[in-house]
Amino acid sequence: MQSPSRIAIVGGGPGGLMLARLLQCRGIAATVFERDAHAGDRLQGGSLDLHPDTGQRAMRLAGLESAFLAAARPEDQGDRLYDPNGTLLFDRDGVDDDRPEIDRAVLRQILLESLVPGTVRWGSGVAAVAPEGDAVRVVADGRADTFDVVVGADGAWSRVRPLLSVAQPVYEGAVMVELGFDAARHPSVDALVGRGKMFAAGDNRVLIAQRNGGGHIRGYAGLRRPEAIARAWAAAPADTIRTDVLAAFAGWAPSLRTLVEEGELLGVRPLHALPIGHAWPSRRGVTLLGDAAHVMSPFSGEGVNLALIDAADLAAALGGGGGWAAVEAYEASMATRAAVAAEGAARGLATVLSDEGSAAILALYRQRGAAA
Ligand SMILES: Cc1cc2nc3c(=O)[nH]c(=O)nc-3n(C[C@H](O)[C@H](O)[C@H](O)COP(=O)(O)OP(=O)(O)OC[C@H]3O[C@@H](n4cnc5c(N)ncnc54)[C@H](O)[C@@H]3O)c2cc1C
């Protein structure tokens, strides 16, 4: 296989857009199919920290390091930890850390602006992907196009993955209720968060709040609940969810419960994960990156970093002249790397949503501090 001439990327999240950018840097065209009608179609989620060897490295390879540094917030890397009584157990400003934060919408915008105009086909939810001779057919908007290579960058519920694997994400028994705040209008929440993000955990529950750009704060109430309840919440009015969540945090300090009382309800996020070590027999013409290949709980903080470095490695494989064997090698190393992060994410979920909660997180923070 020479560099394939027709490449479709299904999904215009961070991973898919990064792949399109890096292919274009190598002079290879790609079409991105994105379900959203436009970049501002839906809330993009909170702040992400990009790690030096993965997310930041991909931004550098894409020639977007200065745009990233201009938009990133190194000042928001601090950690605070409270117990359910509201006692502050741990506070560090993280100012010397090397994992600057960036809002997800801002990251997406940097990537979009780097692309050749017309690269993204907005409002193009892919309905089907099927082999057609040596090519692959993609059906979106009632129109079918064929490509030499189709990359599934379409997240947890990928439409491309079934061509490669029967695996499906499994509910992890926990759900996050997402909350939004304008810091200026919620001074008590502002004071709670400190210089980055705060956790308060115990009794299999967690409250998280994190500084975002533009004076916003994003919060999460995480609980262990059966999937049926998580699904019911996803369809329930905000007041019902708030009442249920407040009941779950009965007995917690009023200073912490404020998060649930005052937050604007932004969404209900049941946590799903693919099996740790998910891999598949390689199939010429179709591959995956990011959450489509290895969705995991957010408690490793690696999801977006993996999606970005997957894109960098896959662009090198597709553009490097090494044929499909190079893509196979990408798939193998990606699966190995993702398995390590997925184990960390599973451990993270078990630690944060545990009986001990904050005590277990405190031990981890101290261990990390001692190792630094
Ligand atoms: C609550 C929460 C907090 C998180 N916090 C962090 C964090 O702090 N740090 C971190 O690294 N990661 C975090 N993550 C994970 C991170 O958001 C993901 O790992 C990352 O977004 C994966 O990027 P991706 O490009 O692979 O997929 P996605 O971001 O899921 O993008 C997929 C894209 O595909 C599109 N799409 C889907 N289906 C179709 C279709 N059929 N046709 C066309 N388009 C389609 C979607 O609209 C979307 O734009 C968090 C996740 C959650 C749920």
PDB file of C-alpha atoms in Angstrom, residues 97-273:
ATOM      1  CA  ASP A  97       3.539  20.800  36.806  1.00  0.00           C
ATOM      2  CA  ASP A  98       3.807  20.119  33.094  1.00  0.00           C
ATOM      3  CA  ARG A  99       0.211  19.215  32.322  1.00  0.00           C
ATOM      4  CA  PRO A 100      -1.465  22.498  31.410  1.00  0.00           C
ATOM      5  CA  GLU A 101      -5.234  22.551  31.144  1.00  0.00           C
ATOM      6  CA  ILE A 102      -7.220  23.516  28.063  1.00  0.00           C
ATOM      7  CA  ASP A 103     -10.965  23.651  27.541  1.00  0.00           C
ATOM      8  CA  ARG A 104     -12.158  20.916  25.263  1.00  0.00           C
ATOM      9  CA  ALA A 105     -14.024  23.369  23.002  1.00  0.00           C
ATOM     10  CA  VAL A 106     -10.864  25.492  22.660  1.00  0.00           C
ATOM     11  CA  LEU A 107      -8.754  22.461  21.769  1.00  0.00           C
ATOM     12  CA  ARG A 108     -11.309  21.436  19.159  1.00  0.00           C
ATOM     13  CA  GLN A 109     -11.301  24.951  17.704  1.00  0.00           C
ATOM     14  CA  ILE A 110      -7.483  24.998  17.398  1.00  0.00           C
ATOM     15  CA  LEU A 111      -7.615  21.705  15.536  1.00  0.00           C
ATOM     16  CA  LEU A 112     -10.483  22.819  13.291  1.00  0.00           C
ATOM     17  CA  GLU A 113      -8.748  26.051  12.337  1.00  0.00           C
ATOM     18  CA  SER A 114      -5.637  24.103  11.335  1.00  0.00           C
ATOM     19  CA  LEU A 115      -7.511  22.074   8.693  1.00  0.00           C
ATOM     20  CA  VAL A 116      -7.958  22.766   4.994  1.00  0.00           C
ATOM     21  CA  PRO A 117     -11.430  24.357   4.695  1.00  0.00           C
ATOM     22  CA  GLY A 118     -14.107  21.800   3.835  1.00  0.00           C
ATOM     23  CA  THR A 119     -12.267  18.884   5.489  1.00  0.00           C
ATOM     24  CA  VAL A 120     -15.106  18.284   7.963  1.00  0.00           C
ATOM     25  CA  ARG A 121     -18.502  17.200   6.658  1.00  0.00           C
ATOM     26  CA  TRP A 122     -20.680  18.577   9.465  1.00  0.00           C
ATOM     27  CA  GLY A 123     -24.093  17.077  10.169  1.00  0.00           C
ATOM     28  CA  SER A 124     -22.904  13.768   8.669  1.00  0.00           C
ATOM     29  CA  GLY A 125     -23.705  11.036  11.150  1.00  0.00           C
ATOM     30  CA  VAL A 126     -22.362   7.833   9.642  1.00  0.00           C
ATOM     31  CA  ALA A 127     -25.133   5.240   9.506  1.00  0.00           C
ATOM     32  CA  ALA A 128     -23.186   2.309   8.038  1.00  0.00           C
ATOM     33  CA  VAL A 129     -19.660   1.247   7.102  1.00  0.00           C
ATOM     34  CA  ALA A 130     -19.170  -1.860   4.939  1.00  0.00           C
ATOM     35  CA  PRO A 131     -16.449  -3.468   2.814  1.00  0.00           C
ATOM     36  CA  GLU A 132     -16.895  -3.086  -0.959  1.00  0.00           C
ATOM     37  CA  GLY A 133     -14.278  -5.046  -2.887  1.00  0.00           C
ATOM     38  CA  ASP A 134     -10.880  -3.612  -1.887  1.00  0.00           C
ATOM     39  CA  ALA A 135     -12.529  -0.423  -0.677  1.00  0.00           C
ATOM     40  CA  VAL A 136     -14.815   0.524   2.208  1.00  0.00           C
ATOM     41  CA  ARG A 137     -18.226   2.148   1.775  1.00  0.00           C
ATOM     42  CA  VAL A 138     -19.376   4.870   4.166  1.00  0.00           C
ATOM     43  CA  VAL A 139     -23.035   5.823   4.267  1.00  0.00           C
ATOM     44  CA  ALA A 140     -23.970   9.206   5.721  1.00  0.00           C
ATOM     45  CA  ASP A 141     -26.848  11.599   4.947  1.00  0.00           C
ATOM     46  CA  GLY A 142     -28.353   8.987   2.658  1.00  0.00           C
ATOM     47  CA  ARG A 143     -25.252   9.184   0.428  1.00  0.00           C
ATOM     48  CA  ALA A 144     -22.616   6.466  -0.031  1.00  0.00           C
ATOM     49  CA  ASP A 145     -18.915   7.139  -0.738  1.00  0.00           C
ATOM     50  CA  THR A 146     -16.054   4.670  -0.997  1.00  0.00           C
ATOM     51  CA  PHE A 147     -12.609   5.054   0.549  1.00  0.00           C
ATOM     52  CA  ASP A 148      -9.339   3.121   0.633  1.00  0.00           C
ATOM     53  CA  VAL A 149      -9.111   3.506   4.398  1.00  0.00           C
ATOM     54  CA  VAL A 150     -11.768   4.262   7.017  1.00  0.00           C
ATOM     55  CA  VAL A 151     -10.672   5.257  10.509  1.00  0.00           C
ATOM     56  CA  GLY A 152     -13.169   4.979  13.357  1.00  0.00           C
ATOM     57  CA  ALA A 153     -12.570   8.010  15.574  1.00  0.00           C
ATOM     58  CA  ASP A 154     -16.225   8.091  16.569  1.00  0.00           C
ATOM     59  CA  GLY A 155     -15.947   7.505  20.279  1.00  0.00           C
ATOM     60  CA  ALA A 156     -17.388   4.947  22.678  1.00  0.00           C
ATOM     61  CA  TRP A 157     -20.303   3.837  20.485  1.00  0.00           C
ATOM     62  CA  SER A 158     -18.302   3.605  17.265  1.00  0.00           C
ATOM     63  CA  ARG A 159     -20.115   2.595  14.060  1.00  0.00           C
ATOM     64  CA  VAL A 160     -16.793   1.446  12.600  1.00  0.00           C
ATOM     65  CA  ARG A 161     -15.659  -0.854  15.443  1.00  0.00           C
ATOM     66  CA  PRO A 162     -18.144  -3.685  14.626  1.00  0.00           C
ATOM     67  CA  LEU A 163     -16.188  -4.327  11.391  1.00  0.00           C
ATOM     68  CA  LEU A 164     -13.224  -5.285  13.553  1.00  0.00           C
ATOM     69  CA  SER A 165     -14.462  -6.491  16.911  1.00  0.00           C
ATOM     70  CA  VAL A 166     -17.562  -7.720  18.691  1.00  0.00           C
ATOM     71  CA  ALA A 167     -16.572  -5.926  21.908  1.00  0.00           C
ATOM     72  CA  GLN A 168     -19.006  -3.376  23.310  1.00  0.00           C
ATOM     73  CA  PRO A 169     -18.444  -0.916  26.163  1.00  0.00           C
ATOM     74  CA  VAL A 170     -19.723  -2.247  29.485  1.00  0.00           C
ATOM     75  CA  TYR A 171     -21.387  -0.063  32.116  1.00  0.00           C
ATOM     76  CA  GLU A 172     -18.984   0.413  35.017  1.00  0.00           C
ATOM     77  CA  GLY A 173     -21.681   0.722  37.670  1.00  0.00           C
ATOM     78  CA  ALA A 174     -21.115   4.434  38.155  1.00  0.00           C
ATOM     79  CA  VAL A 175     -22.569   7.644  36.801  1.00  0.00           C
ATOM     80  CA  MET A 176     -21.362  11.242  36.820  1.00  0.00           C
ATOM     81  CA  VAL A 177     -23.845  14.109  36.985  1.00  0.00           C
ATOM     82  CA  GLU A 178     -22.203  17.124  35.347  1.00  0.00           C
ATOM     83  CA  LEU A 179     -22.715  20.610  36.800  1.00  0.00           C
ATOM     84  CA  GLY A 180     -21.750  24.066  35.551  1.00  0.00           C
ATOM     85  CA  PHE A 181     -20.981  27.296  37.427  1.00  0.00           C
ATOM     86  CA  ASP A 182     -20.037  30.845  36.628  1.00  0.00           C
ATOM     87  CA  ALA A 183     -17.315  31.418  39.273  1.00  0.00           C
ATOM     88  CA  ALA A 184     -18.231  35.086  39.811  1.00  0.00           C
ATOM     89  CA  ARG A 185     -21.849  34.198  40.632  1.00  0.00           C
ATOM     90  CA  HIS A 186     -20.944  31.293  42.932  1.00  0.00           C
ATOM     91  CA  PRO A 187     -18.245  32.602  45.321  1.00  0.00           C
ATOM     92  CA  SER A 188     -18.535  29.660  47.715  1.00  0.00           C
ATOM     93  CA  VAL A 189     -17.885  27.204  44.880  1.00  0.00           C
ATOM     94  CA  ASP A 190     -15.068  29.441  43.631  1.00  0.00           C
ATOM     95  CA  ALA A 191     -13.459  29.363  47.088  1.00  0.00           C
ATOM     96  CA  LEU A 192     -13.825  25.577  47.341  1.00  0.00           C
ATOM     97  CA  VAL A 193     -12.004  24.822  44.091  1.00  0.00           C
ATOM     98  CA  GLY A 194      -8.683  26.581  44.724  1.00  0.00           C
ATOM     99  CA  ARG A 195      -6.107  26.616  41.900  1.00  0.00           C
ATOM    100  CA  GLY A 196      -7.319  23.769  39.740  1.00  0.00           C
ATOM    101  CA  LYS A 197      -9.598  20.985  40.807  1.00  0.00           C
ATOM    102  CA  MET A 198     -10.992  19.596  44.038  1.00  0.00           C
ATOM    103  CA  PHE A 199     -12.178  16.170  45.080  1.00  0.00           C
ATOM    104  CA  ALA A 200     -14.239  15.144  48.094  1.00  0.00           C
ATOM    105  CA  ALA A 201     -14.848  11.410  48.307  1.00  0.00           C
ATOM    106  CA  GLY A 202     -16.189   8.778  50.642  1.00  0.00           C
ATOM    107  CA  ASP A 203     -18.850   6.137  51.039  1.00  0.00           C
ATOM    108  CA  ASN A 204     -18.681   5.307  47.313  1.00  0.00           C
ATOM    109  CA  ARG A 205     -19.476   8.864  46.304  1.00  0.00           C
ATOM    110  CA  VAL A 206     -17.428  11.737  44.967  1.00  0.00           C
ATOM    111  CA  LEU A 207     -17.833  15.457  44.355  1.00  0.00           C
ATOM    112  CA  ILE A 208     -15.412  17.037  41.891  1.00  0.00           C
ATOM    113  CA  ALA A 209     -15.112  20.622  40.722  1.00  0.00           C
ATOM    114  CA  GLN A 210     -12.598  21.965  38.256  1.00  0.00           C
ATOM    115  CA  ARG A 211     -11.681  25.404  37.004  1.00  0.00           C
ATOM    116  CA  ASN A 212     -12.331  25.896  33.269  1.00  0.00           C
ATOM    117  CA  GLY A 213     -11.464  28.846  31.061  1.00  0.00           C
ATOM    118  CA  GLY A 214     -13.590  31.998  30.845  1.00  0.00           C
ATOM    119  CA  GLY A 215     -14.363  32.092  34.578  1.00  0.00           C
ATOM    120  CA  HIS A 216     -16.322  28.840  34.463  1.00  0.00           C
ATOM    121  CA  ILE A 217     -16.183  25.901  36.861  1.00  0.00           C
ATOM    122  CA  ARG A 218     -17.277  22.390  35.907  1.00  0.00           C
ATOM    123  CA  GLY A 219     -18.456  20.011  38.618  1.00  0.00           C
ATOM    124  CA  TYR A 220     -19.325  16.328  38.823  1.00  0.00           C
ATOM    125  CA  ALA A 221     -21.259  14.320  41.367  1.00  0.00           C
ATOM    126  CA  GLY A 222     -20.206  10.690  40.949  1.00  0.00           C
ATOM    127  CA  LEU A 223     -22.131   7.778  42.425  1.00  0.00           C
ATOM    128  CA  ARG A 224     -22.446   4.046  42.090  1.00  0.00           C
ATOM    129  CA  ARG A 225     -25.896   3.382  40.686  1.00  0.00           C
ATOM    130  CA  PRO A 226     -27.456   0.605  38.576  1.00  0.00           C
ATOM    131  CA  GLU A 227     -27.512   1.308  34.846  1.00  0.00           C
ATOM    132  CA  ALA A 228     -31.313   1.557  34.854  1.00  0.00           C
ATOM    133  CA  ILE A 229     -31.117   4.532  37.236  1.00  0.00           C
ATOM    134  CA  ALA A 230     -28.393   6.207  35.193  1.00  0.00           C
ATOM    135  CA  ARG A 231     -30.585   5.812  32.098  1.00  0.00           C
ATOM    136  CA  ALA A 232     -33.665   7.141  33.923  1.00  0.00           C
ATOM    137  CA  TRP A 233     -31.691  10.180  35.082  1.00  0.00           C
ATOM    138  CA  ALA A 234     -30.530  10.828  31.520  1.00  0.00           C
ATOM    139  CA  ALA A 235     -34.198  11.348  30.593  1.00  0.00           C
ATOM    140  CA  ALA A 236     -35.393  12.979  33.856  1.00  0.00           C
ATOM    141  CA  PRO A 237     -36.026  16.674  34.608  1.00  0.00           C
ATOM    142  CA  ALA A 238     -33.141  18.493  36.299  1.00  0.00           C
ATOM    143  CA  ASP A 239     -35.062  18.954  39.564  1.00  0.00           C
ATOM    144  CA  THR A 240     -35.644  15.200  39.922  1.00  0.00           C
ATOM    145  CA  ILE A 241     -31.971  14.427  39.401  1.00  0.00           C
ATOM    146  CA  ARG A 242     -30.891  17.172  41.813  1.00  0.00           C
ATOM    147  CA  THR A 243     -33.243  15.893  44.525  1.00  0.00           C
ATOM    148  CA  ASP A 244     -31.973  12.318  44.108  1.00  0.00           C
ATOM    149  CA  VAL A 245     -28.318  13.367  44.109  1.00  0.00           C
ATOM    150  CA  LEU A 246     -28.744  15.634  47.137  1.00  0.00           C
ATOM    151  CA  ALA A 247     -30.354  12.728  48.993  1.00  0.00           C
ATOM    152  CA  ALA A 248     -27.301  10.609  48.159  1.00  0.00           C
ATOM    153  CA  PHE A 249     -25.032  13.270  49.674  1.00  0.00           C
ATOM    154  CA  ALA A 250     -27.142  13.726  52.840  1.00  0.00           C
ATOM    155  CA  GLY A 251     -24.810  14.091  55.808  1.00  0.00           C
ATOM    156  CA  TRP A 252     -22.020  15.693  53.757  1.00  0.00           C
ATOM    157  CA  ALA A 253     -20.848  19.189  54.687  1.00  0.00           C
ATOM    158  CA  PRO A 254     -23.119  22.019  53.473  1.00  0.00           C
ATOM    159  CA  SER A 255     -20.029  23.636  51.885  1.00  0.00           C
ATOM    160  CA  LEU A 256     -19.738  20.574  49.600  1.00  0.00           C
ATOM    161  CA  ARG A 257     -23.452  20.024  49.005  1.00  0.00           C
ATOM    162  CA  THR A 258     -23.496  23.563  47.603  1.00  0.00           C
ATOM    163  CA  LEU A 259     -22.038  22.078  44.419  1.00  0.00           C
ATOM    164  CA  VAL A 260     -25.179  20.057  43.808  1.00  0.00           C
ATOM    165  CA  GLU A 261     -27.556  22.740  45.094  1.00  0.00           C
ATOM    166  CA  GLU A 262     -26.177  25.580  42.972  1.00  0.00           C
ATOM    167  CA  GLY A 263     -24.836  23.891  39.841  1.00  0.00           C
ATOM    168  CA  GLU A 264     -26.590  24.144  36.513  1.00  0.00           C
ATOM    169  CA  LEU A 265     -27.272  20.584  35.459  1.00  0.00           C
ATOM    170  CA  LEU A 266     -25.316  19.999  32.235  1.00  0.00           C
ATOM    171  CA  GLY A 267     -25.731  16.276  31.698  1.00  0.00           C
ATOM    172  CA  VAL A 268     -25.725  12.744  33.033  1.00  0.00           C
ATOM    173  CA  ARG A 269     -22.683  10.662  32.048  1.00  0.00           C
ATOM    174  CA  PRO A 270     -22.922   6.923  32.748  1.00  0.00           C
ATOM    175  CA  LEU A 271     -19.373   5.514  32.708  1.00  0.00           C
ATOM    176  CA  HIS A 272     -18.648   2.745  30.202  1.00  0.00           C
ATOM    177  CA  ALA A 273     -15.429   0.959  29.337  1.00  0.00           C
TER     178      ALA A 273
END
